[in-house]
Short mmCIF file of C-alpha atoms and ligand atoms in Angstrom, two decimals:
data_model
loop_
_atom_site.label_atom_id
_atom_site.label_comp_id
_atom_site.label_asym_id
_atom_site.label_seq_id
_atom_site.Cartn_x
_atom_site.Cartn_y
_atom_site.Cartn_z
CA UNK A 1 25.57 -9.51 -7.40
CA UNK A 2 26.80 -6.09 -6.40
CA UNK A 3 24.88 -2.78 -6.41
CA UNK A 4 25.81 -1.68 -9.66
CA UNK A 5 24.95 -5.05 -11.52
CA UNK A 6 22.01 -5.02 -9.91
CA UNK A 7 20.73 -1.29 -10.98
CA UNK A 8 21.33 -2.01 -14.26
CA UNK A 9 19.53 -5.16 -14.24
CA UNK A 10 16.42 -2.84 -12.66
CA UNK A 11 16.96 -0.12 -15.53
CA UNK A 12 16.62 -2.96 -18.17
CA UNK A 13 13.38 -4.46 -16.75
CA UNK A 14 11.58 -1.30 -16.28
CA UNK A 15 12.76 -0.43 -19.76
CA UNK A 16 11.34 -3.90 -21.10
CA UNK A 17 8.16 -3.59 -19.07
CA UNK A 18 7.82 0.07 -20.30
CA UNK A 19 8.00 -1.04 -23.96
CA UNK A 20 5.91 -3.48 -23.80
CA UNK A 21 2.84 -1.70 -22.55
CA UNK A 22 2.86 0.63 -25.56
CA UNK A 23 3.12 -2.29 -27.71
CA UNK A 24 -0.11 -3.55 -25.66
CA UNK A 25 -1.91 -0.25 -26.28
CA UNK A 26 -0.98 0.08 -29.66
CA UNK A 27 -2.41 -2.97 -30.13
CA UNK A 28 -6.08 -3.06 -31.89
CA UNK A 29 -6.12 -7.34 -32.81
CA UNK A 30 -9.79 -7.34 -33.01
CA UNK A 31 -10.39 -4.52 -34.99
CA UNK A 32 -12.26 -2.41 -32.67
CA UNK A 33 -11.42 1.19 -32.97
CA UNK A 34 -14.08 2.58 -34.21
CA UNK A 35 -16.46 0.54 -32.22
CA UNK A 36 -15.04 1.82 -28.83
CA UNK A 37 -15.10 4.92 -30.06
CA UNK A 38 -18.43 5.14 -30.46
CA UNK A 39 -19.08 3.33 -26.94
CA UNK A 40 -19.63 6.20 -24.74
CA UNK A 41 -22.36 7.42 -26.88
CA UNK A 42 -24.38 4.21 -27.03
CA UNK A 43 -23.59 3.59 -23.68
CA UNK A 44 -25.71 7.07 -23.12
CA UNK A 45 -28.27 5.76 -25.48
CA UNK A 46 -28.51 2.47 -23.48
CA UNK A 47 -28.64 0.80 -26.74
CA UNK A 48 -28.17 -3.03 -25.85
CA UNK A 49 -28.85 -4.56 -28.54
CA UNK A 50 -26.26 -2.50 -30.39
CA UNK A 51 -23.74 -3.83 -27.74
CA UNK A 52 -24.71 -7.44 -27.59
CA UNK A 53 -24.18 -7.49 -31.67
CA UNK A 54 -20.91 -5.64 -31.57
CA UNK A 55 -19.55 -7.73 -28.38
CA UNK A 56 -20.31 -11.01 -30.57
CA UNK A 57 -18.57 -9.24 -33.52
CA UNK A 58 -15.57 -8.45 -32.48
CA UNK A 59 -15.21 -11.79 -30.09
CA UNK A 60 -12.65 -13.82 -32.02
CA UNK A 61 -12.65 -17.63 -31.97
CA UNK A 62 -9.80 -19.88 -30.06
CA UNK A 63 -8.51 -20.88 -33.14
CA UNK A 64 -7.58 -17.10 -33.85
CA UNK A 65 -6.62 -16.58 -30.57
CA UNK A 66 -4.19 -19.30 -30.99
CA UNK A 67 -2.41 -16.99 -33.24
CA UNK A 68 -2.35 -13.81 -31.15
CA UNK A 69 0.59 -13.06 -29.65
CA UNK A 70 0.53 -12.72 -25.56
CA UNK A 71 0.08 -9.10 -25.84
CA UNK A 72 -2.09 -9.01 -28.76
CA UNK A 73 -4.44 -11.25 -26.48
CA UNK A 74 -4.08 -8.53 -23.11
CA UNK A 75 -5.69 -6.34 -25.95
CA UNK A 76 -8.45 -8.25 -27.21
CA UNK A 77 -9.39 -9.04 -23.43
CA UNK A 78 -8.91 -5.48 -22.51
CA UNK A 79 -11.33 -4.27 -25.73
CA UNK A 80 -14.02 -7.04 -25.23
CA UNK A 81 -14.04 -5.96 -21.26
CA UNK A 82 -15.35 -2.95 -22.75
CA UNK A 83 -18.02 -4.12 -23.47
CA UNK A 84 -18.55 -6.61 -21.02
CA UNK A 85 -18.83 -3.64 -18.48
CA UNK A 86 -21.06 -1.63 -21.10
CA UNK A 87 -23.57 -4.57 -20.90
CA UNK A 88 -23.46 -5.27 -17.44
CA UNK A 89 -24.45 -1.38 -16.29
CA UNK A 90 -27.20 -1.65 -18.85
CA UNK A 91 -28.13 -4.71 -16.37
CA UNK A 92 -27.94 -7.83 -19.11
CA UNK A 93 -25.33 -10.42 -17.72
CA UNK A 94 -23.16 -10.98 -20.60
CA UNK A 95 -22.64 -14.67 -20.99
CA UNK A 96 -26.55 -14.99 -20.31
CA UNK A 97 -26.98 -13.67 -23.49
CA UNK A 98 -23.52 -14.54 -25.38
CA UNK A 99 -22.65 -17.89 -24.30
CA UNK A 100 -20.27 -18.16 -27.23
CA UNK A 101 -18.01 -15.38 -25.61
CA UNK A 102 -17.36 -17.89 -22.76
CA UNK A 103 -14.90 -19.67 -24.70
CA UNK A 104 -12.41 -16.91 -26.07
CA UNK A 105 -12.87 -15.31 -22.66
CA UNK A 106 -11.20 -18.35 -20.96
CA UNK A 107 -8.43 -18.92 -23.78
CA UNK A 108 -7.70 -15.13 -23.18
CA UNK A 109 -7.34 -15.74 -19.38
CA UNK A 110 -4.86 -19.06 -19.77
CA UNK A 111 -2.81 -17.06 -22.44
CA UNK A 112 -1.74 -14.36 -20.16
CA UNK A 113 -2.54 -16.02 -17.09
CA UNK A 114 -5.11 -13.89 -15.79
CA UNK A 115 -8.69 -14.40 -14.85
CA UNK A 116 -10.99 -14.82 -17.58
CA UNK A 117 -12.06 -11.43 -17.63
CA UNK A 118 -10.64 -7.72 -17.85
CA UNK A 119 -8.82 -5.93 -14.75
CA UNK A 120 -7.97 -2.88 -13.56
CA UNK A 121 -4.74 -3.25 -15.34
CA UNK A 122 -6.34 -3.34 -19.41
CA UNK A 123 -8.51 -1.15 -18.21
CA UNK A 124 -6.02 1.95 -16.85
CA UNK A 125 -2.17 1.04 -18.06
CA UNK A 126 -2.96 -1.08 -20.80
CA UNK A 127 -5.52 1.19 -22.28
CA UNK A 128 -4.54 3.37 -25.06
CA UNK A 129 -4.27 7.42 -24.27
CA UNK A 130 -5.98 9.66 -26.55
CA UNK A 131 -8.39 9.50 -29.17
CA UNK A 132 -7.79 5.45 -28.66
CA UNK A 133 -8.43 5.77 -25.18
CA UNK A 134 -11.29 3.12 -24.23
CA UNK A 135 -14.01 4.88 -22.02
CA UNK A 136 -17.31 3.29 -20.89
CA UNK A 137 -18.97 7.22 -20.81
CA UNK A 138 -16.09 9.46 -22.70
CA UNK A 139 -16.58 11.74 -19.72
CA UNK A 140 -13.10 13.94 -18.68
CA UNK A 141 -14.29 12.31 -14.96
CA UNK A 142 -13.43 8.85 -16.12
CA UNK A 143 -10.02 10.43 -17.70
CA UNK A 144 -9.21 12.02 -14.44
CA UNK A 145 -9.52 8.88 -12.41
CA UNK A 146 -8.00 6.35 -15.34
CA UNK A 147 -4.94 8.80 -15.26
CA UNK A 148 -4.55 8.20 -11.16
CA UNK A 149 -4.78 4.65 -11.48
CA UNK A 150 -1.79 4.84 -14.70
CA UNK A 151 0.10 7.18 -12.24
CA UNK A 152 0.00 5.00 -9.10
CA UNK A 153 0.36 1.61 -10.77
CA UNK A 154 3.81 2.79 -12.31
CA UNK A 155 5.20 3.89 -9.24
CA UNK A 156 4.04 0.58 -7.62
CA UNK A 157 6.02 -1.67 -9.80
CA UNK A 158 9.82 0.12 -8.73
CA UNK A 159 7.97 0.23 -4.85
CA UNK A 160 7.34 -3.49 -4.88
CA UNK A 161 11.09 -4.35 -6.16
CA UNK A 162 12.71 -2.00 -3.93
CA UNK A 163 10.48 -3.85 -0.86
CA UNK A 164 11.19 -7.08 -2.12
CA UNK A 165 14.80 -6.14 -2.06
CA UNK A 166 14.63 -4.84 2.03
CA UNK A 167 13.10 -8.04 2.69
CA UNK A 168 17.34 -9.52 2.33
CA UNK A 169 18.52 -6.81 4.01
CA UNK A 170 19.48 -6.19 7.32
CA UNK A 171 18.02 -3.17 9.16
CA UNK A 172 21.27 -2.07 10.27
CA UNK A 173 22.84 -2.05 6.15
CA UNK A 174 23.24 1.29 5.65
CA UNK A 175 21.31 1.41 2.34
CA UNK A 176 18.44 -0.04 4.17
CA UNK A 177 16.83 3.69 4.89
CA UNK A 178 17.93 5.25 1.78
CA UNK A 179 16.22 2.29 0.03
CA UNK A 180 12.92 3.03 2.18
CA UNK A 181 12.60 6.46 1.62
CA UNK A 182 12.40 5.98 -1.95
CA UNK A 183 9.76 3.42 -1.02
CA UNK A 184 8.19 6.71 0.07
CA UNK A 185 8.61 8.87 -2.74
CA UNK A 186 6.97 6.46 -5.11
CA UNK A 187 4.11 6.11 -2.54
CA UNK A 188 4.03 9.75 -2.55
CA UNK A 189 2.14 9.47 -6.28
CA UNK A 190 -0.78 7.64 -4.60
CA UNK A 191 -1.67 10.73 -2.48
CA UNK A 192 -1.50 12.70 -5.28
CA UNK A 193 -2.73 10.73 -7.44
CA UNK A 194 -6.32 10.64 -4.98
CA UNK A 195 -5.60 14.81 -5.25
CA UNK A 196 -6.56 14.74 -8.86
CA UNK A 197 -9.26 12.60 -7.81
CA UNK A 198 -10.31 14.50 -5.43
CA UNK A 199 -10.33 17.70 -7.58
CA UNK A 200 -11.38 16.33 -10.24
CA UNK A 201 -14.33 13.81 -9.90
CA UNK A 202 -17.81 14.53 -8.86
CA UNK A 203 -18.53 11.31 -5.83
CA UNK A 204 -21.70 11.46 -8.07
CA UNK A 205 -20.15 10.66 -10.71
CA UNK A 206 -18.68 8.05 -9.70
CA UNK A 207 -21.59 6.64 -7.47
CA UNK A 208 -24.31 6.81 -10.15
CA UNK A 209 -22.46 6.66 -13.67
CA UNK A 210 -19.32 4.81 -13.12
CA UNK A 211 -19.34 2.69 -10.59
CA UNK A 212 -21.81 0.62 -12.36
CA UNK A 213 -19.86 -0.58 -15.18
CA UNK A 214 -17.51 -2.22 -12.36
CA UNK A 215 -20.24 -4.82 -11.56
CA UNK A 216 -18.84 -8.66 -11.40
CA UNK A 217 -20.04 -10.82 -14.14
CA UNK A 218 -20.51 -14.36 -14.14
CA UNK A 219 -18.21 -16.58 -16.44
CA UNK A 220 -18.96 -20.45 -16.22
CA UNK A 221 -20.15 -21.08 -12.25
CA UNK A 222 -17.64 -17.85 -11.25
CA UNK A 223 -18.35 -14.11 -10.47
CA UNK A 224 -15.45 -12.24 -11.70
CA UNK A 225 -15.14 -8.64 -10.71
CA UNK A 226 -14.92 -5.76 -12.65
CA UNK A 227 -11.52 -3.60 -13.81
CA UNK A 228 -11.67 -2.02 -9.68
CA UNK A 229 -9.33 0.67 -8.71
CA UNK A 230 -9.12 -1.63 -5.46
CA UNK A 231 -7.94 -4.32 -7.22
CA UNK A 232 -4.12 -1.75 -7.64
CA UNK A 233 -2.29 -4.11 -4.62
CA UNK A 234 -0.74 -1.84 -2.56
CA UNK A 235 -1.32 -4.36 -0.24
CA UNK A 236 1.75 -5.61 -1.03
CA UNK A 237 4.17 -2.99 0.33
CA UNK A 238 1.97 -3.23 3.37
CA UNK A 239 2.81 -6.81 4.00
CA UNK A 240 6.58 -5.55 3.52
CA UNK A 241 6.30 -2.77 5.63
CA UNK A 242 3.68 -3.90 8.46
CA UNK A 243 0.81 -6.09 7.55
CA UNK A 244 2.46 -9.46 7.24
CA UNK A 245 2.46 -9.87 11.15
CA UNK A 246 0.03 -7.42 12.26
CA UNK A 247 -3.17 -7.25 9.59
CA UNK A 248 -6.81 -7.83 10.65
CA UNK A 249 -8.40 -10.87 9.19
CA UNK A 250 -11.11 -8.21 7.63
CA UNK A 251 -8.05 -6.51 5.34
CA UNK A 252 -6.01 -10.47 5.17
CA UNK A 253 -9.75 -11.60 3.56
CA UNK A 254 -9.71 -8.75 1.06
CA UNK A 255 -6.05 -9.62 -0.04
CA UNK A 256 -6.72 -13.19 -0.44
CA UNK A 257 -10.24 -12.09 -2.94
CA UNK A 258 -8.02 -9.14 -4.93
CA UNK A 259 -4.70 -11.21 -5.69
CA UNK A 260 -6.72 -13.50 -8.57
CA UNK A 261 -7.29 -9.88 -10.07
CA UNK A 262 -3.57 -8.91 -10.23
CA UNK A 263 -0.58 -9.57 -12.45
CA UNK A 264 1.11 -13.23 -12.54
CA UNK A 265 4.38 -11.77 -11.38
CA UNK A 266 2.62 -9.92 -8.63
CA UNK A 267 0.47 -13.16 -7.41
CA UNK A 268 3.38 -15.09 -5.98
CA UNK A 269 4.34 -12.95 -3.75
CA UNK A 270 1.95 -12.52 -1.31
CA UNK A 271 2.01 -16.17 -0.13
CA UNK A 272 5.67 -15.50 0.23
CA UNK A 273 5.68 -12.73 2.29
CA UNK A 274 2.83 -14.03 4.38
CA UNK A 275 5.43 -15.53 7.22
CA UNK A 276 8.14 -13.22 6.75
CA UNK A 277 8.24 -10.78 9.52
CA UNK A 278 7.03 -7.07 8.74
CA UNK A 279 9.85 -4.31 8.92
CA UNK A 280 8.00 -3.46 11.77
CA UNK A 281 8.36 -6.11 13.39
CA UNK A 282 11.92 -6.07 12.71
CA UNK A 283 12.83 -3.03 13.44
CA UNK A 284 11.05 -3.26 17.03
CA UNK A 285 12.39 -6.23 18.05
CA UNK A 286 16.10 -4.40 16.66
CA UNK A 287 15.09 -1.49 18.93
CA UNK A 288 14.86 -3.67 22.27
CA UNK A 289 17.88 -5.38 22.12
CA UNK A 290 19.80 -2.69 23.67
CA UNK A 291 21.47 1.18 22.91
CA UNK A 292 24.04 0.04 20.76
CA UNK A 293 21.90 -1.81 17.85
CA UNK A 294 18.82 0.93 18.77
CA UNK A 295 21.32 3.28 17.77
CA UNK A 296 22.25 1.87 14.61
CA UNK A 297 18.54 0.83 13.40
CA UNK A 298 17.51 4.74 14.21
CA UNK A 299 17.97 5.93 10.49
CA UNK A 300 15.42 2.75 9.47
CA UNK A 301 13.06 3.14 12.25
CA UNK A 302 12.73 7.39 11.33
CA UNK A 303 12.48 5.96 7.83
CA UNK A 304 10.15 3.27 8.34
CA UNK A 305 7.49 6.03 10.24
CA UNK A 306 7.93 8.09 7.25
CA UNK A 307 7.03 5.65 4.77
CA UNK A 308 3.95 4.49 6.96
CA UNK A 309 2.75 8.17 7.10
CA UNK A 310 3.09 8.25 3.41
CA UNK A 311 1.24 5.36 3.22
CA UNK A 312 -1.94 6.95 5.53
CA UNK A 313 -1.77 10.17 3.72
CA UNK A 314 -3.15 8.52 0.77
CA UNK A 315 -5.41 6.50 3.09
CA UNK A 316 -6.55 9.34 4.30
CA UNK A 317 -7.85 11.21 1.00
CA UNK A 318 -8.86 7.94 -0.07
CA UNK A 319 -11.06 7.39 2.95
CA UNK A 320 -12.54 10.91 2.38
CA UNK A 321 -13.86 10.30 -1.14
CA UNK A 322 -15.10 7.05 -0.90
CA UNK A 323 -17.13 7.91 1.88
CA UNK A 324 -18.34 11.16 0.08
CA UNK A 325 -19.32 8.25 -3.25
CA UNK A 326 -20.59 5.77 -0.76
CA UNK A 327 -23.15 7.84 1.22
CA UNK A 328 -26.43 6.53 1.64
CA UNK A 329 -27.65 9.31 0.06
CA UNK A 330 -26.25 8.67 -3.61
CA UNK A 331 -24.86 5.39 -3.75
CA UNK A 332 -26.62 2.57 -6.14
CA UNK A 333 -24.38 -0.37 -4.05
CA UNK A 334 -23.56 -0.84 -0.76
CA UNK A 335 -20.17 -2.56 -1.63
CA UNK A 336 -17.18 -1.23 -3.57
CA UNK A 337 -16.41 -2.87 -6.80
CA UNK A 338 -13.18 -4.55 -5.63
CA UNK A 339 -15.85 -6.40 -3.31
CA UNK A 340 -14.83 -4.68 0.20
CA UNK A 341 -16.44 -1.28 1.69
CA UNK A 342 -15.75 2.02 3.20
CA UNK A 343 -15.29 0.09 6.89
CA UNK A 344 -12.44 -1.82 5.31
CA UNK A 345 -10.46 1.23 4.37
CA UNK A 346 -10.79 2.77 8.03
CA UNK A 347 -9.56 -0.26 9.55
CA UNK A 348 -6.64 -0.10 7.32
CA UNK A 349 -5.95 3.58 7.66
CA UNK A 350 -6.27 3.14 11.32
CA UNK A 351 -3.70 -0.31 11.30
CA UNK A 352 -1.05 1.82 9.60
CA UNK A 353 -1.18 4.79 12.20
CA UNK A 354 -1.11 1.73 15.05
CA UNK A 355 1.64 0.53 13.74
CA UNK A 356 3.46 3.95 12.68
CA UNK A 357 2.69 4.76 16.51
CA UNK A 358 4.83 1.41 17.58
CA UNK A 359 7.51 2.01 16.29
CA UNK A 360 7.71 5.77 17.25
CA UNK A 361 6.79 4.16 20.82
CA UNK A 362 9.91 2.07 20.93
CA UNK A 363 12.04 4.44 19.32
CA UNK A 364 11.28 6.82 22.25
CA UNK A 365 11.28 3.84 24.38
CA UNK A 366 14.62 3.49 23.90
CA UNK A 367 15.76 7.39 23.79
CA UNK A 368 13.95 7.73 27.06
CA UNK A 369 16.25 4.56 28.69
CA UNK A 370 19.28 6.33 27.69
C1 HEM B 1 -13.94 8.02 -6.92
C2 HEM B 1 -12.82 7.45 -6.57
C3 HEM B 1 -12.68 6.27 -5.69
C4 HEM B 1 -13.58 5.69 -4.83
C5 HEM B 1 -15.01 6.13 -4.52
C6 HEM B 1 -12.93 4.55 -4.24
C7 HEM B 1 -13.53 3.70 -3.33
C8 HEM B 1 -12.95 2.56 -2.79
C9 HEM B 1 -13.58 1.63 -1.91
C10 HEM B 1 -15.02 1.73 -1.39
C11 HEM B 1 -12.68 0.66 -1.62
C12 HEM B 1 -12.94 -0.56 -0.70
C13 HEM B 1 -12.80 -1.85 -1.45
C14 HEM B 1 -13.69 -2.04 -2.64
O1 HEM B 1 -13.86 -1.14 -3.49
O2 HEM B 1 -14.23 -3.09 -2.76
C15 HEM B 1 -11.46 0.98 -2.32
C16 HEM B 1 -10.29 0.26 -2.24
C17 HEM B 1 -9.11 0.64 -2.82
N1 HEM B 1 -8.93 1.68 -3.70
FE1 HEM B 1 -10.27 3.07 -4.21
N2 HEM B 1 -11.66 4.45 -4.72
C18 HEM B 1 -11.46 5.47 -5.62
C19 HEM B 1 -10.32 5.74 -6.35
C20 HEM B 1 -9.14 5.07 -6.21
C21 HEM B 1 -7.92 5.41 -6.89
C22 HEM B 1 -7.74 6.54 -7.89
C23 HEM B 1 -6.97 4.52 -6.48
C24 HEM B 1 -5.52 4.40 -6.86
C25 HEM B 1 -4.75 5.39 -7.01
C26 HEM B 1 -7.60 3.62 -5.54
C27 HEM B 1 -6.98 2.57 -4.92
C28 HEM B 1 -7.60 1.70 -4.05
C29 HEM B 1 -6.89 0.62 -3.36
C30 HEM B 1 -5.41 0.30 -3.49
C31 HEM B 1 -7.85 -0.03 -2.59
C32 HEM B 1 -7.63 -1.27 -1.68
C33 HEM B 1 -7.64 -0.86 -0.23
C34 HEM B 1 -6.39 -0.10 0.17
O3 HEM B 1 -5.28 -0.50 -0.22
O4 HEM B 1 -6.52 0.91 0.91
N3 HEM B 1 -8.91 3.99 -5.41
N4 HEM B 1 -11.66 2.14 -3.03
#
């Protein structure tokens, strides 16, 4: 398929994808409106019986399920997460109490092929904005950092298809650095996406208010985790770019426990990229076989450095806050609610400058030879 074909292919799926998340957050099949509306406010009031009533409420049966469409029922899971979460920080396990949710809560997660159980993707893109907006504490906080997550996830989507598409191409295509520096720009909304953060959330905040609606909940014999910023997987455009060849089993382990919490289309492709070299790896092997090709993998390499220092600048700001949130001093759990900790994002921040700093090393490697 030639380039042109293939842009307007990409122009018609973002389109489709774009239209069908305001369907999803226009969507209200259970009725619930005015109940999450009114969330925060309970929530405040710690009012669990209140919750426990409305959660069984507004739970429908599989029968009416059956008669949802797909993203009717990506609403109803993301509305009755809601309150999942709202129970949960009030410290009830849900299901303990409700074992009739169990049941819609599983027909949800085969319908749209997701775990039985919201995610970070009903609650931030699939979440109404505005007075709709679903918010465990109505605090502008919890806007700020739903807003980051919205940002970043929709620049991830045209990242992951542009990596995908490197994978087929050769290092020495001319397009193949043009292609990665776009990469970069989209990766560029993660940094500032953390800036907002950064600015605009209190690590207090987010340590003793928010972070406790995140807790996993149990559903059958399974722990499900809550709707985790960690649980965004940028981890795949590290695999593309450097992790598929040179990850720590520490960050490989977290992968492998997020990628139940993503989207369908985004689950396959992890195993597939697992033994497929990194660009890295590509482009320094390219570099030692001699002048000529080190010469005309240059553009890629400079490319390839910039993206990875795109990549650590949000790691960086990133790092910053969640140590700030995580501090003895404040925290109310040692772990973060996708499950890893503050260690793991180090050792990732520090694996992207290693291998920035290889292939800068064989790029002057090869300058210095000639
Ligand atoms: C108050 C704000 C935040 C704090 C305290 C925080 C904290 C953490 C912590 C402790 C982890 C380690 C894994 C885990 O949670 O289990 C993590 C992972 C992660 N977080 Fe956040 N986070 C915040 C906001 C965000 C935002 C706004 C985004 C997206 C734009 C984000 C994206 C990620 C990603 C992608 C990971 C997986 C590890 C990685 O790829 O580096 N986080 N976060």
């Amino acid at each position: 398929m030639d380039d042109f074909m293939t842009a307007v292919l990409e122009i018609h799926a973002e389109r489709w994808l774009e239209e069908r998340r305001e369907r999803i957050c226009n969507a209200d099949p259970l009725g619930a409106d005015a109940v999450l509306a009114t969330l925060p406010q309970v929530n405040r009031e710690k009012d669990v019986s209140w919750l426990a009533m409305h959660l069984s409420d507004i739970c429908p049966t599989v029968d009416a399920i059956h008669r949802f469409t797909e993203e009717g029922c990506i609403a109803a899971m993301r509305d009755i997460g809601m309150l999942l979460g709202s129970l949960k920080q009030n410290g009830v396990e849900p299901l303990a109490v409700l074992p009739a949710v169990e049941p819609a809560l599983r027909e949800l997660g085969r319908r749209t092929e997701m775990i039985p159980r919201d995610t970070v993707h009903h609650y931030t893109e699939w979440n109404p904005t505005g007075v709709r907006q679903r918010m465990y504490t109505g605090d502008v906080q919890e806007t700020v950092l739903i807003d980051a997550v919205r940002l970043a996830l929709s620049h991830l989507e045209p990242a992951i298809e542009l990596c995908m598409s490197l994978h087929e191409l050769p290092v020495s295509d001319l397009m193949f650095a043009t292609k990665l520096d776009t990469v970069s720009q989209h990766i560029e909304y993660f940094a500032g996406a953390m800036t907002t953060v950064v600015d605009g959330v209190k690590p207090e905040f987010f340590a003793r208010t928010l972070r406790p609606y995140f807790e996993h909940i149990r559903v059958g014999g399974e722990s499900y985790l809550g709707p985790a910023a960690a649980h965004v997987p940028l981890y795949i455009v590290d695999l593309v770019l450097w992790a598929s060849d040179h990850a720590s089993p520490q960050y490989r382990g977290f992968m492998q426990e997020s990628i139940r919490h993503t989207l369908p289309r985004w689950r396959s492709v992890p195993p597939y990229l697992e033994n497929k070299p990194s660009l890295v790896e590509r482009i320094v092997a390219a570099m030692t076989r001699g002048a000529d090709e080190a010469h005309t993998v240059a553009p890629a390499a400079n490319a390839l450095v910039h993206a990875l220092r795109t990549l650590r600048l949000f790691r960086s700001k990133h790092l910053g806050m969640a140590q700030r949130a995580y501090r003895e001093s404040i925290r109310l759990f040692p772990l973060g609610s996708g499950g890893g900790d503050v260690d793991l994002l180090r050792t990732i921040r520090d694996l992207v400058r290693e291998n920035s700093e290889l292939v800068l090393h064989s790029s002057a490697q090869q300058s210095g030879e000639h």
